PDB file of C-alpha atoms in Angstrom:
ATOM      1  CA  MET M 961      25.278   7.318 -26.325  1.00 55.00           C
ATOM      2  CA  LYS M 962      25.276   4.521 -23.750  1.00 54.00           C
ATOM      3  CA  ILE M 963      26.015   7.044 -21.005  1.00 58.00           C
ATOM      4  CA  LEU M 964      23.065   9.214 -22.020  1.00 45.00           C
ATOM      5  CA  THR M 965      20.764   6.193 -22.113  1.00 47.00           C
ATOM      6  CA  ALA M 966      21.958   5.068 -18.692  1.00 43.00           C
ATOM      7  CA  LEU M 967      21.485   8.551 -17.215  1.00 42.00           C
ATOM      8  CA  PHE M 968      18.022   8.860 -18.724  1.00 43.00           C
ATOM      9  CA  ALA M 969      17.000   5.433 -17.390  1.00 44.00           C
ATOM     10  CA  ALA M 970      18.399   6.251 -13.946  1.00 44.00           C
ATOM     11  CA  ALA M 971      16.464   9.517 -13.828  1.00 44.00           C
ATOM     12  CA  ILE M 972      13.198   7.822 -14.740  1.00 42.00           C
ATOM     13  CA  PHE M 973      13.817   4.906 -12.382  1.00 42.00           C
ATOM     14  CA  SER M 974      14.712   7.138  -9.433  1.00 40.00           C
ATOM     15  CA  THR M 975      11.558   9.237  -9.774  1.00 39.00           C
ATOM     16  CA  THR M 976       9.292   6.198  -9.880  1.00 41.00           C
ATOM     17  CA  ILE M 977      11.021   4.591  -6.921  1.00 43.00           C
ATOM     18  CA  HIS M 978      10.524   7.627  -4.698  1.00 44.00           C
ATOM     19  CA  ALA M 979       7.024   8.550  -5.846  1.00 51.00           C
ATOM     20  CA  ALA M 980       4.341   7.500  -3.395  1.00 71.00           C
ATOM     21  CA  PRO M 981       2.597   4.488  -4.925  1.00 83.00           C
ATOM     22  CA  PHE M 982      -0.908   5.620  -3.926  1.00 85.00           C
ATOM     23  CA  ASP M 983      -0.869   9.377  -4.507  1.00 89.00           C
ATOM     24  CA  LYS M 984      -3.798   9.008  -6.885  1.00 92.00           C
ATOM     25  CA  GLY M 985      -5.780   6.772  -4.539  1.00 96.00           C
ATOM     26  CA  ASP M 986      -8.994   7.875  -2.856  1.00 97.00           C
ATOM     27  CA  PRO M 987      -9.028   6.994   0.860  1.00 97.00           C
ATOM     28  CA  LYS M 988     -12.846   6.921   0.966  1.00 98.00           C
ATOM     29  CA  ILE M 989     -13.024   4.293  -1.763  1.00 98.00           C
ATOM     30  CA  GLY M 990     -10.106   2.470  -0.137  1.00 97.00           C
ATOM     31  CA  LYS M 991     -11.887   2.263   3.220  1.00 98.00           C
ATOM     32  CA  GLY M 992     -14.852   0.544   1.592  1.00 98.00           C
ATOM     33  CA  LEU M 993     -12.631  -1.952  -0.227  1.00 97.00           C
ATOM     34  CA  HIS M 994     -10.597  -2.565   2.922  1.00 97.00           C
ATOM     35  CA  ASP M 995     -13.614  -3.060   5.161  1.00 97.00           C
ATOM     36  CA  LYS M 996     -15.242  -5.445   2.687  1.00 96.00           C
ATOM     37  CA  THR M 997     -12.175  -7.548   1.890  1.00 95.00           C
ATOM     38  CA  CYS M 998      -9.442  -7.193   4.529  1.00 95.00           C
ATOM     39  CA  THR M 999     -11.067  -6.790   7.917  1.00 95.00           C
ATOM     40  CA  SER M1000     -12.380 -10.325   8.442  1.00 94.00           C
ATOM     41  CA  CYS M1001      -8.976 -11.870   7.737  1.00 93.00           C
ATOM     42  CA  HIS M1002      -7.163  -9.400   9.973  1.00 95.00           C
ATOM     43  CA  ILE M1003      -9.656 -10.006  12.786  1.00 96.00           C
ATOM     44  CA  SER M1004      -9.058 -13.753  12.520  1.00 95.00           C
ATOM     45  CA  MET M1005      -5.304 -13.145  12.744  1.00 93.00           C
ATOM     46  CA  TYR M1006      -5.169 -10.435  15.441  1.00 93.00           C
ATOM     47  CA  GLY M1007      -8.609 -10.257  17.058  1.00 95.00           C
ATOM     48  CA  GLY M1008     -10.385  -7.063  18.016  1.00 95.00           C
ATOM     49  CA  ASP M1009     -11.110  -4.934  14.977  1.00 95.00           C
ATOM     50  CA  GLY M1010      -8.066  -6.282  13.096  1.00 95.00           C
ATOM     51  CA  SER M1011      -6.211  -2.960  13.132  1.00 95.00           C
ATOM     52  CA  LYS M1012      -3.371  -4.363  15.224  1.00 94.00           C
ATOM     53  CA  ILE M1013      -1.888  -5.662  11.971  1.00 94.00           C
ATOM     54  CA  TYR M1014      -1.110  -2.012  11.159  1.00 94.00           C
ATOM     55  CA  THR M1015      -0.239  -0.717  14.628  1.00 92.00           C
ATOM     56  CA  ARG M1016       1.882  -3.508  16.116  1.00 92.00           C
ATOM     57  CA  ALA M1017       5.518  -2.753  16.907  1.00 91.00           C
ATOM     58  CA  ASP M1018       6.855  -5.367  14.478  1.00 92.00           C
ATOM     59  CA  ARG M1019       4.695  -4.360  11.523  1.00 90.00           C
ATOM     60  CA  LYS M1020       6.171  -5.363   8.185  1.00 91.00           C
ATOM     61  CA  SER M1021       5.634  -2.186   6.136  1.00 94.00           C
ATOM     62  CA  LYS M1022       8.162   0.520   6.927  1.00 94.00           C
ATOM     63  CA  THR M1023       7.885   2.467   3.661  1.00 94.00           C
ATOM     64  CA  ALA M1024       5.116   3.398   1.239  1.00 95.00           C
ATOM     65  CA  GLN M1025       6.599   1.024  -1.331  1.00 95.00           C
ATOM     66  CA  GLN M1026       6.558  -1.863   1.142  1.00 95.00           C
ATOM     67  CA  LEU M1027       2.941  -1.107   1.995  1.00 96.00           C
ATOM     68  CA  ALA M1028       2.034  -1.097  -1.702  1.00 95.00           C
ATOM     69  CA  GLY M1029       3.777  -4.461  -2.075  1.00 95.00           C
ATOM     70  CA  ARG M1030       1.885  -5.910   0.886  1.00 95.00           C
ATOM     71  CA  ILE M1031      -1.430  -4.716  -0.510  1.00 96.00           C
ATOM     72  CA  SER M1032      -0.608  -6.242  -3.878  1.00 96.00           C
ATOM     73  CA  GLY M1033       0.422  -9.507  -2.228  1.00 96.00           C
ATOM     74  CA  CYS M1034      -2.761  -9.705  -0.178  1.00 95.00           C
ATOM     75  CA  ASN M1035      -4.799  -8.940  -3.286  1.00 96.00           C
ATOM     76  CA  ALA M1036      -3.150 -11.846  -5.106  1.00 96.00           C
ATOM     77  CA  ASN M1037      -3.230 -14.259  -2.152  1.00 94.00           C
ATOM     78  CA  THR M1038      -6.878 -13.671  -1.292  1.00 93.00           C
ATOM     79  CA  GLY M1039      -8.151 -13.479  -4.853  1.00 95.00           C
ATOM     80  CA  ALA M1040      -9.759 -10.105  -4.151  1.00 96.00           C
ATOM     81  CA  GLY M1041      -9.550  -9.233  -7.836  1.00 97.00           C
ATOM     82  CA  TRP M1042      -8.584  -5.624  -7.296  1.00 97.00           C
ATOM     83  CA  PHE M1043      -7.225  -3.552 -10.139  1.00 97.00           C
ATOM     84  CA  PRO M1044      -4.083  -1.445  -9.549  1.00 95.00           C
ATOM     85  CA  GLU M1045      -6.242   1.624  -8.921  1.00 96.00           C
ATOM     86  CA  ASP M1046      -8.140  -0.313  -6.220  1.00 97.00           C
ATOM     87  CA  GLU M1047      -4.838  -1.154  -4.555  1.00 96.00           C
ATOM     88  CA  ALA M1048      -3.939   2.546  -4.707  1.00 96.00           C
ATOM     89  CA  HIS M1049      -7.247   3.434  -3.027  1.00 97.00           C
ATOM     90  CA  VAL M1050      -6.623   0.938  -0.210  1.00 97.00           C
ATOM     91  CA  GLY M1051      -3.053   2.202   0.154  1.00 97.00           C
ATOM     92  CA  ALA M1052      -4.290   5.780   0.363  1.00 97.00           C
ATOM     93  CA  TYR M1053      -6.742   4.784   3.103  1.00 97.00           C
ATOM     94  CA  LEU M1054      -4.204   2.791   5.112  1.00 97.00           C
ATOM     95  CA  ASN M1055      -1.607   5.514   4.759  1.00 96.00           C
ATOM     96  CA  GLN M1056      -4.041   8.191   5.898  1.00 96.00           C
ATOM     97  CA  GLN M1057      -5.425   6.100   8.769  1.00 96.00           C
ATOM     98  CA  TYR M1058      -2.330   4.324  10.101  1.00 96.00           C
ATOM     99  CA  TYR M1059       1.003   4.795   8.370  1.00 95.00           C
ATOM    100  CA  LYS M1060       1.405   8.518   7.537  1.00 94.00           C
ATOM    101  CA  PHE M1061       4.134   7.954   4.946  1.00 92.00           C
ATOM    102  CA  LYS M1062       5.178  11.082   3.041  1.00 84.00           C
TER     103      LYS M1062
END
């Protein structure tokens, strides 16, 4: 019985780990949230239009899951007050615009 439980848990865990965290996000909604909340901070950090945070060679997010974690962290640190679906929208926008994760 323990083996079956472990296999079942592993199957569920492995599918959630590999699923893109913002498949259900809407990039159009995400762009609006991003532009309203993220851009001014990124401009203060990197200048220009702030997009260098996503395009620099040493960018921190190398996977979709890391990007989702960064978005969640920024949401918490800035007090943006986004719901998980808002984070998914922003992730969908950033992925479409800059990252191109599968």
